[in-house]
Short mmCIF file of C-alpha atoms in Angstrom, two decimals:
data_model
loop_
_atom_site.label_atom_id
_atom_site.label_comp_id
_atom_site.label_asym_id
_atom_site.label_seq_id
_atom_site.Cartn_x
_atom_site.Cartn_y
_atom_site.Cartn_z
CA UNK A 6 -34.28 28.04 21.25
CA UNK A 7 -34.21 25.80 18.53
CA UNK A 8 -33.86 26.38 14.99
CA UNK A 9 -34.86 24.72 11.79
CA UNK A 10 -33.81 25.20 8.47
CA UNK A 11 -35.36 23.48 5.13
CA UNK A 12 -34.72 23.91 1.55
CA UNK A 13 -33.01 27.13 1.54
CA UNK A 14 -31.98 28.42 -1.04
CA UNK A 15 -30.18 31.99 -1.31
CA UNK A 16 -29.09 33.26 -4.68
CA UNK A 17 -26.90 36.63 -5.59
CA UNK A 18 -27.39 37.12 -9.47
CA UNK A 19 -26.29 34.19 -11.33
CA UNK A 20 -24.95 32.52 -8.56
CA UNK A 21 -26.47 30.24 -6.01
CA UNK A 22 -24.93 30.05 -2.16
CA UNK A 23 -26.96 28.02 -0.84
CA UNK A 24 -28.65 25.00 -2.38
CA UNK A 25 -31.34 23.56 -0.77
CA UNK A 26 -30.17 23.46 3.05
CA UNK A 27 -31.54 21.30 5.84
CA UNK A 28 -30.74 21.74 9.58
CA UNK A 29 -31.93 21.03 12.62
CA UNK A 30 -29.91 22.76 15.47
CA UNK A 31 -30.48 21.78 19.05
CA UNK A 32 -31.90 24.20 21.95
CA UNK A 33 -28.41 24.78 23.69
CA UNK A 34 -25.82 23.82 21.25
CA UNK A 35 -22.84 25.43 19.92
CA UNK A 36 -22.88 24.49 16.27
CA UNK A 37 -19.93 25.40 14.10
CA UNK A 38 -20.26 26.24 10.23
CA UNK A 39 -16.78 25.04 9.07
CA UNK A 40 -16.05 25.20 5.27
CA UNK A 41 -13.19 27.51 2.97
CA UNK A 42 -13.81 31.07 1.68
CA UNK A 43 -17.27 30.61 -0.85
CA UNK A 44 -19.09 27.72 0.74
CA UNK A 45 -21.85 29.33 1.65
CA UNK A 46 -21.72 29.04 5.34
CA UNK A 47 -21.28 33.24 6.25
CA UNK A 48 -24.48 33.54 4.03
CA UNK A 49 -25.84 31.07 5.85
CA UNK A 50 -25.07 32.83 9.35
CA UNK A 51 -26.51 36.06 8.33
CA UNK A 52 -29.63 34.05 6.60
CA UNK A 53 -30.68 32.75 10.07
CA UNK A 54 -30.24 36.63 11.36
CA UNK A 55 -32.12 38.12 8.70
CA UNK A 56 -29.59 40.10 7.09
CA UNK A 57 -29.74 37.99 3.95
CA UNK A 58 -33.27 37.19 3.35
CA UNK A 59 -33.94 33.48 1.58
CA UNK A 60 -35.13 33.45 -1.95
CA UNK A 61 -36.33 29.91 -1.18
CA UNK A 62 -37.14 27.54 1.78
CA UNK A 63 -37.97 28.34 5.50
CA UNK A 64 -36.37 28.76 9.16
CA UNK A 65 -37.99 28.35 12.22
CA UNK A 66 -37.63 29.91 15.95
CA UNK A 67 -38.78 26.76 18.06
CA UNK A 68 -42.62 26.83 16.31
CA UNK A 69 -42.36 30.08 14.99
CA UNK A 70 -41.76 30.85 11.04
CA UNK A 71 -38.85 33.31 11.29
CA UNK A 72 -38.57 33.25 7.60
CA UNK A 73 -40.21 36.72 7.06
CA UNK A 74 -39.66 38.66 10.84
CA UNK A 75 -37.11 41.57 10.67
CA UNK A 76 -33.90 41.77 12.30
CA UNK A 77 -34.92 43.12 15.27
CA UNK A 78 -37.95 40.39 15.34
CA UNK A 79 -36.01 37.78 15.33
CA UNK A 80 -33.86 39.30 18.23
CA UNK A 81 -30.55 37.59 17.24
CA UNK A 82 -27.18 38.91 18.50
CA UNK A 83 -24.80 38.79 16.10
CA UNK A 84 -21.07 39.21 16.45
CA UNK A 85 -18.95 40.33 13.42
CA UNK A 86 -15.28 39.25 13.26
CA UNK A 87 -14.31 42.94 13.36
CA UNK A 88 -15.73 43.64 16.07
CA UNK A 89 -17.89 46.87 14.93
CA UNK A 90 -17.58 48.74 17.78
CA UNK A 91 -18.36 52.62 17.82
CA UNK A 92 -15.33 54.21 18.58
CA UNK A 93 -16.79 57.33 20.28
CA UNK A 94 -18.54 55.53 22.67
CA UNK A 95 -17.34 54.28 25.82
CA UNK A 96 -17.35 50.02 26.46
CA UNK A 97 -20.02 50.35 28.42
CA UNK A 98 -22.32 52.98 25.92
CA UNK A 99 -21.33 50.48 23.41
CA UNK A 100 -22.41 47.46 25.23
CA UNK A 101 -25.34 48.62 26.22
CA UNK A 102 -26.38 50.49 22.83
CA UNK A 103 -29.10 48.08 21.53
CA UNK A 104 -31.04 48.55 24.96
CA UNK A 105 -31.17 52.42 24.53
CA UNK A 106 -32.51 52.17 20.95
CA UNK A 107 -34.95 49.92 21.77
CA UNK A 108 -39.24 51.97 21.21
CA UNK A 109 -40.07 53.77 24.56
CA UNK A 110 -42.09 51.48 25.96
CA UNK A 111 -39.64 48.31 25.33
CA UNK A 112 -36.47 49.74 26.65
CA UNK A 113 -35.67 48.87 30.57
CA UNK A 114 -35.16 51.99 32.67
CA UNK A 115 -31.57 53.63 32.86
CA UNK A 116 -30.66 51.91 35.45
CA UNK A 117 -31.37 48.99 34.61
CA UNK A 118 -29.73 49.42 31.86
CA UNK A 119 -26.23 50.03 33.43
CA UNK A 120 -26.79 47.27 36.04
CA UNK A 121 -26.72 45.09 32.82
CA UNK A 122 -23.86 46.48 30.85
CA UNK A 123 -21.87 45.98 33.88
CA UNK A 124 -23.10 42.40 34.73
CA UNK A 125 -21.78 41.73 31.57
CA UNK A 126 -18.98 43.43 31.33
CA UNK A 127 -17.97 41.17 34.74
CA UNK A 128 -19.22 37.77 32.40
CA UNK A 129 -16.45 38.47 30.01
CA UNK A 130 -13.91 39.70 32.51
CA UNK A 131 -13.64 42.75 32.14
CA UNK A 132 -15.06 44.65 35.13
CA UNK A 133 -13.61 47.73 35.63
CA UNK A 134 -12.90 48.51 32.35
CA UNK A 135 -16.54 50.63 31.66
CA UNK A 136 -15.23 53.79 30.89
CA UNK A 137 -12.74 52.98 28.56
CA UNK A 138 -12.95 53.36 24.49
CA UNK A 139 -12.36 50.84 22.10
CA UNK A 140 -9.00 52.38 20.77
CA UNK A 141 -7.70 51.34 24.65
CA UNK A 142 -8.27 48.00 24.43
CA UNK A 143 -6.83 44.80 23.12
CA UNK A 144 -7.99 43.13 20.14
CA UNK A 145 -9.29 40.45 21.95
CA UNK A 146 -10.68 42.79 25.07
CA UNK A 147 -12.84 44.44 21.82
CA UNK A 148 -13.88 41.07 20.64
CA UNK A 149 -15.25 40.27 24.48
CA UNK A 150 -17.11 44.07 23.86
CA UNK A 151 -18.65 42.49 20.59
CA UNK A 152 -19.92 39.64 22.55
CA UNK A 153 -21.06 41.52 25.74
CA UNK A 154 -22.96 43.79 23.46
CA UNK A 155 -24.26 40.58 21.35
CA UNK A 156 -25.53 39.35 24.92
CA UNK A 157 -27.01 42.20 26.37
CA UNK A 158 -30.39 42.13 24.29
CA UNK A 159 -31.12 38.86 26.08
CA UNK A 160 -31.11 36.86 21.84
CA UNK A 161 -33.07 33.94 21.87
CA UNK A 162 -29.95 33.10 19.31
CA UNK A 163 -26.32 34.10 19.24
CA UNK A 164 -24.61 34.40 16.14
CA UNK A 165 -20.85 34.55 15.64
CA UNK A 166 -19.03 35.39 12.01
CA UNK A 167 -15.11 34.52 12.14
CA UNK A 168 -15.29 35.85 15.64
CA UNK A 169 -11.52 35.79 16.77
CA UNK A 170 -10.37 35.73 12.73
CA UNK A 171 -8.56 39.06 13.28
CA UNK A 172 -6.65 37.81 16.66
CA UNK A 173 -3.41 36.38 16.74
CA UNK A 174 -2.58 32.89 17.42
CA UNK A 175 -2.06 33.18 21.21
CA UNK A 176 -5.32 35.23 21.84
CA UNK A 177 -7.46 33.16 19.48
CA UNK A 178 -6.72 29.92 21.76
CA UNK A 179 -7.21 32.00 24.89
CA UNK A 180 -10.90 33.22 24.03
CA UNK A 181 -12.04 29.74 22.61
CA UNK A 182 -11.54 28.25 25.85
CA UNK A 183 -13.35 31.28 27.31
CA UNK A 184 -16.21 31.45 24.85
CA UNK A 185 -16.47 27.68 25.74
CA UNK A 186 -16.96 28.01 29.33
CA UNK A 187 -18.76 31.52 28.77
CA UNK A 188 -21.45 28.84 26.56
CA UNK A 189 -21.88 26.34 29.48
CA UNK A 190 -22.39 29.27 32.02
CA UNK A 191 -25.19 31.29 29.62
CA UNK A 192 -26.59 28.07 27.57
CA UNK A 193 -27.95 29.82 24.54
CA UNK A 194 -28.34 27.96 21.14
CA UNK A 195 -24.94 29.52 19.40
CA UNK A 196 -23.73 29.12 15.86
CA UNK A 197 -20.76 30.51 14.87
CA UNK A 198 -18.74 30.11 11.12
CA UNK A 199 -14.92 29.42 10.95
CA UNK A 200 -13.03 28.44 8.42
CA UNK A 201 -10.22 27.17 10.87
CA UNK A 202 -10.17 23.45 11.71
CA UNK A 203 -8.83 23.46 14.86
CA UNK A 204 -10.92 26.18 15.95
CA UNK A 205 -14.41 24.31 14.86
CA UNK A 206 -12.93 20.62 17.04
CA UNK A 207 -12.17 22.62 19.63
CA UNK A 208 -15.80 24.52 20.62
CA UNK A 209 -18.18 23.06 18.81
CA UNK A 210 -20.58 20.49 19.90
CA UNK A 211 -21.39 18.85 16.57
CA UNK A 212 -19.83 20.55 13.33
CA UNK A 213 -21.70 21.13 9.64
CA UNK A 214 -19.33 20.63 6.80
CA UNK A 215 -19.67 22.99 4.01
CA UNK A 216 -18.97 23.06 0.33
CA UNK A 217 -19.78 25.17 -2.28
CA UNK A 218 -23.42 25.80 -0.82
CA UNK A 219 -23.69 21.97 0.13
CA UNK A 220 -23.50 20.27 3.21
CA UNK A 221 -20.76 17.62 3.07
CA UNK A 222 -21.35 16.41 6.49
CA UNK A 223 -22.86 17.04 9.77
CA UNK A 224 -21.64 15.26 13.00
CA UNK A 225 -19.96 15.61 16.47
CA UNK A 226 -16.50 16.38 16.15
CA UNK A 227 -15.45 12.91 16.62
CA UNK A 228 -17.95 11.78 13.83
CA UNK A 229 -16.50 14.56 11.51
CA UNK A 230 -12.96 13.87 12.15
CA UNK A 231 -12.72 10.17 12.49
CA UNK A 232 -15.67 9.06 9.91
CA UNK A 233 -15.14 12.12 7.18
CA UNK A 234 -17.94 10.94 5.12
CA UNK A 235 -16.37 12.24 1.85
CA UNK A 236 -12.59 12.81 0.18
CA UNK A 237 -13.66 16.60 0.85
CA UNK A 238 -14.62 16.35 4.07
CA UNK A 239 -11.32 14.43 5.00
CA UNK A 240 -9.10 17.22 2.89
CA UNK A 241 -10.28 20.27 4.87
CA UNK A 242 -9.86 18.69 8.36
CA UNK A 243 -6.49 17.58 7.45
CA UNK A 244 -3.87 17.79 4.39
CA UNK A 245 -4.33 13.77 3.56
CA UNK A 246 -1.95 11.38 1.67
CA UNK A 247 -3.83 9.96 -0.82
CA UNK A 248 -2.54 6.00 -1.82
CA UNK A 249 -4.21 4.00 -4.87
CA UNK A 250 -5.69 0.81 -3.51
CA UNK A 251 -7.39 -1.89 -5.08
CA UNK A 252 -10.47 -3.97 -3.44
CA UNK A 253 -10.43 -7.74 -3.58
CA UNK A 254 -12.33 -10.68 -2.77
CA UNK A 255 -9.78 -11.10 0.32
CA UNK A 256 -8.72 -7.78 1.22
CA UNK A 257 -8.17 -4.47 0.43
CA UNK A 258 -4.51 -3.98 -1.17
CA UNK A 259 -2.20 -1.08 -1.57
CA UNK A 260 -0.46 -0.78 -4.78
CA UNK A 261 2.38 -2.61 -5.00
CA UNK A 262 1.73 -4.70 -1.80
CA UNK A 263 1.57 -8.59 -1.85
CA UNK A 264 -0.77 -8.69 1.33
CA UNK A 265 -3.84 -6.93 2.38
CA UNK A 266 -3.87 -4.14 5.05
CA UNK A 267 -7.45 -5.08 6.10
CA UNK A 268 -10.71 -7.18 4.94
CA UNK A 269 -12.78 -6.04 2.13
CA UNK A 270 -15.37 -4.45 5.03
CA UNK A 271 -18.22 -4.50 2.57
CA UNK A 272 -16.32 -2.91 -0.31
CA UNK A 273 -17.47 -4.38 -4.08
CA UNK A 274 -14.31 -5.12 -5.90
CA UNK A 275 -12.69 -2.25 -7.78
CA UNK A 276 -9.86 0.36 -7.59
CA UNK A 277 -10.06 3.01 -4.45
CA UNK A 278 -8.35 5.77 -3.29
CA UNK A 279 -6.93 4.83 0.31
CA UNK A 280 -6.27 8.30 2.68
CA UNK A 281 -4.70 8.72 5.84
CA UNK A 282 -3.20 11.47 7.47
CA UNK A 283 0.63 11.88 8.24
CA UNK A 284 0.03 10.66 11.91
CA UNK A 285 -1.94 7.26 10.79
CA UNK A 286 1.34 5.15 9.55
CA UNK A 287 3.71 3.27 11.32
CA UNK A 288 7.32 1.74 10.54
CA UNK A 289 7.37 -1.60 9.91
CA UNK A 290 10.18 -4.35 9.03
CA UNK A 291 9.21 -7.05 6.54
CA UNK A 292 5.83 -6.70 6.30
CA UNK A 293 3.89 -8.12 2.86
CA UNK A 294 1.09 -5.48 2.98
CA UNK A 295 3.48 -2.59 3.83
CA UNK A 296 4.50 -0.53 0.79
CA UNK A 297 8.39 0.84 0.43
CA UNK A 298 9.80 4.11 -0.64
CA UNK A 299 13.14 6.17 0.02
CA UNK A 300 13.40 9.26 2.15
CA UNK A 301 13.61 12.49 0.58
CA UNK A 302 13.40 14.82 3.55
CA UNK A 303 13.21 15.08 7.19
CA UNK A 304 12.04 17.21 9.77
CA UNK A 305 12.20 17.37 13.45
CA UNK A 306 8.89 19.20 14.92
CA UNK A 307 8.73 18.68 18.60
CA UNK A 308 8.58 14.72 19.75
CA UNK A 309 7.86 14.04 16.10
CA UNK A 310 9.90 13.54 13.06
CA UNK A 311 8.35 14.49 9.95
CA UNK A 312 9.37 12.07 7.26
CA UNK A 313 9.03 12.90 3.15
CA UNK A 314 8.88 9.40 1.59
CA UNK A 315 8.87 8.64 -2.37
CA UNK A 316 6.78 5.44 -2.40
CA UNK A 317 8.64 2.98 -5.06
CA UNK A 318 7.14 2.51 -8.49
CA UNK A 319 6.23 5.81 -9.61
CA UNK A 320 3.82 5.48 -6.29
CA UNK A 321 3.23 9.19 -4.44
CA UNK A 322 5.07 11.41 -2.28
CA UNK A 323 4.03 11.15 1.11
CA UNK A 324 4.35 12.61 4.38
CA UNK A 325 4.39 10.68 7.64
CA UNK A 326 4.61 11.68 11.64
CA UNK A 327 6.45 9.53 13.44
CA UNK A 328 7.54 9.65 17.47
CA UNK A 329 11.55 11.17 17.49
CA UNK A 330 13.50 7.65 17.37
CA UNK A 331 16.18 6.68 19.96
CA UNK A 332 19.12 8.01 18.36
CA UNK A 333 20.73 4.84 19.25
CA UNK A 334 18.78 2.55 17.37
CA UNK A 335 17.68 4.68 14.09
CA UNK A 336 17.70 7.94 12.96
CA UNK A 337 16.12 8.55 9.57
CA UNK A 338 18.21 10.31 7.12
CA UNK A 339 17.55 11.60 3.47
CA UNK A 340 17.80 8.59 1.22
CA UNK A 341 17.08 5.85 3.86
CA UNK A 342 14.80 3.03 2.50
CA UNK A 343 11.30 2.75 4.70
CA UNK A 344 8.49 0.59 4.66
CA UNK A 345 5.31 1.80 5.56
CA UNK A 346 1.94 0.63 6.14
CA UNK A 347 -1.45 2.98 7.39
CA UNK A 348 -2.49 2.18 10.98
CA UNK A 349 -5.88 3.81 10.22
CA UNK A 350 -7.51 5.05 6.92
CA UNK A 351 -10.67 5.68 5.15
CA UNK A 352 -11.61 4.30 1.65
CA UNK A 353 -13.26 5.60 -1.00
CA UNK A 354 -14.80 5.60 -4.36
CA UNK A 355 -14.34 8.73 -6.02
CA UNK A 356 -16.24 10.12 -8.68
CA UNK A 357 -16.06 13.55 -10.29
CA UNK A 358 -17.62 16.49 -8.10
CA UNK A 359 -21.10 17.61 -9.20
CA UNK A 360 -21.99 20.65 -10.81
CA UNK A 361 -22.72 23.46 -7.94
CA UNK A 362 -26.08 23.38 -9.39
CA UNK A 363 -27.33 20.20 -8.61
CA UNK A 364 -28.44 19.90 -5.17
CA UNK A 365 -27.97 16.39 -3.37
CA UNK A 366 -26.61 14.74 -1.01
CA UNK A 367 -23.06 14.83 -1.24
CA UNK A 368 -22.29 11.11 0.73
CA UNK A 369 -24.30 9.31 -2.03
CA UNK A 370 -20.67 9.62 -4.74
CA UNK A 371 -19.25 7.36 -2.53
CA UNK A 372 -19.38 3.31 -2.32
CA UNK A 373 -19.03 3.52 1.46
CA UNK A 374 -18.89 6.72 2.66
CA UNK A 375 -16.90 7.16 6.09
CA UNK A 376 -15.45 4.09 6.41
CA UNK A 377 -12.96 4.66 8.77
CA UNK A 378 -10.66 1.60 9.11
CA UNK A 379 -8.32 0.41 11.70
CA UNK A 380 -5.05 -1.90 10.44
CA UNK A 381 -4.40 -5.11 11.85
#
């Protein structure tokens, strides 16, 4: 099943959530909604379900206009990131519970019915565990429940809010790969809404971006994560550092460096604001478009040192990722001098963010949006 969304708009009072959305989502894709706490992307989820009807704009079930069917029309299942679960009911009364209160002539015949709520409890691994309540289970056996349950109404959609947001580190990892395989073995068109990075690269087949009821950017998870498209977009899937560069006819400079790190790549002349992330620079010796700055802190995580550098001039604080040195040749040590330069970046021209009323397309504040560079 595929579904398309255009122009929607959803407002609560004064305030709008969603401004204007377009989306196409493939027949058999797992699409994550990935965005912080207010960006729209929960309303968005429960807008496709019909829990929050649209007070503009349409969505579509393959050819059919969903925009106005009920719920139960639309015959979504929808898994909450608390699981809901009734707690006087067994796992398998609970699993099977939208079956049974389906009209007479709809619902399958009891038997039936149970030869489904236990295929499925065997699809999330946990056959034999029918007659058990919810209180006697895991947090993550409930949240396989929740899906079993989601699944057992056959959805021509399946719809998942924060869906392992209440499970701990460990058991989150754990079901992602498991929801991943469960999606190649069941193939339905699934959406789900995270606000955890990781999470979203890790299952999804492409990724929407989302900001304040905008879309920032929509891609496959390598588009998204090597070619963010804005300064946002870049933020959220990574804490960047953040370097003032300047644009000229021969190359793009940091401040303070004598040498470009790259060609202009189609850039007009004129300030920009240079990011990478703490894994993207490399140590260098004399090196003209290299920038220097004194150690403030380190930090041994793993194989990696974790450097906090003071760029010289007034320049900013940064923090780098480095493999562990030799100990032989060079260990780093608060108030070492380092020079520096990004291995890979992404430029841009930033302007002020627009007002959440004004709905366009984010990419166009930027000179080149994405540009994802590799240093020579």
């Amino acid at each position: 099943m595929n579904i398309t969304i255009r122009n929607a708009v959803k407002r609560f009072g004064d305030f709008t959530a969603l401004h204007g959305l377009d989306l196409d989502i493939a027949s058999g894709e797992l699409l994550a909604l990935l965005g912080p706490s207010g960006s729209g992307k929960t309303t968005l989820l429960r807008s496709i379900a019909g829990l929050e009807p649209l007070d503009g704009g349409q969505i579509l079930f393959g050819d059919t206009d969903a925009t106005q069917l009920s719920v139960q029309e639309r015959r979504v299942g929808f898994v909450f990131q608390h699981y809901a679960l009734f707690k006087h009911m067994t796992v398998l009364d609970n699993i099977t519970f939208g079956l049974r209160m389906r009209p007479r002539k709809e619902r399958p015949a009891a038997a039936e019915i149970r030869r489904r709520g236990l295929e499925l409890l065997e699809l999330v691994q946990l056959g034999g565990l029918d007659k058990r309540f919810p209180n006697q289970l895991s947090g993550g056996q409930r949240q396989r429940v929740a899906l079993a349950r989601a699944l057992a109404i056959q959805p021509r959609v399946l719809l998942l809010d924060e869906p392992f947001g209440a499970l701990d580190a460990k058991v989150r990892k754990d079901l992602r790969r498991w929801l991943r395989q469960l999606h190649r073995e069941t193939g339905y068109t699934t959406v789900f809404v995270t606000h955890d990075q990781e999470e979203a690269l890790e299952l999804a087949d492409r990724i929407v971006v989302m900001n304040r009821g905008h879309i920032e950017q929509i891609g496959s998870t390598d588009q998204v994560y090597d070619a963010p498209s804005t300064p946002f977009v870049f933020d959220f899937l990574g804490s960047p550092n953040v370097l003032p560069g300047e644009v000229r006819e021969d190359g793009i400079y940091l401040a303070g460096a004598a040498a470009p790190i790259e060609s202009p790549n189609g850039f007009p002349p004129g300030p920009v604001s240079v990011y990478a992330r703490a894994t993207d620079f490399r140590v260098v010796g004399e090196d003209a478009a290299a920038v220097s700055g004194r150690v403030l802190e380190t930090q041994r995580t793993g194989v990696l040192l974790r450097l906090t550098v003071q760029l010289d001039g007034g320049g900013p604080v940064v923090e780098i990722e480095i493999p562990q040195p030799d100990p032989e040749i060079k260990v780093w040590l608060a108030g070492d001098v380092i020079r520096l330069r990004p291995a890979h970046f992404s430029l841009y021209r930033e302007k002020p963010p627009l007002p959440a009323s004004i709905a366009v397309d984010r990419s166009a504040d930027y000179a080149a949006p994405g540009s994802r560079v590799r240093g020579q």
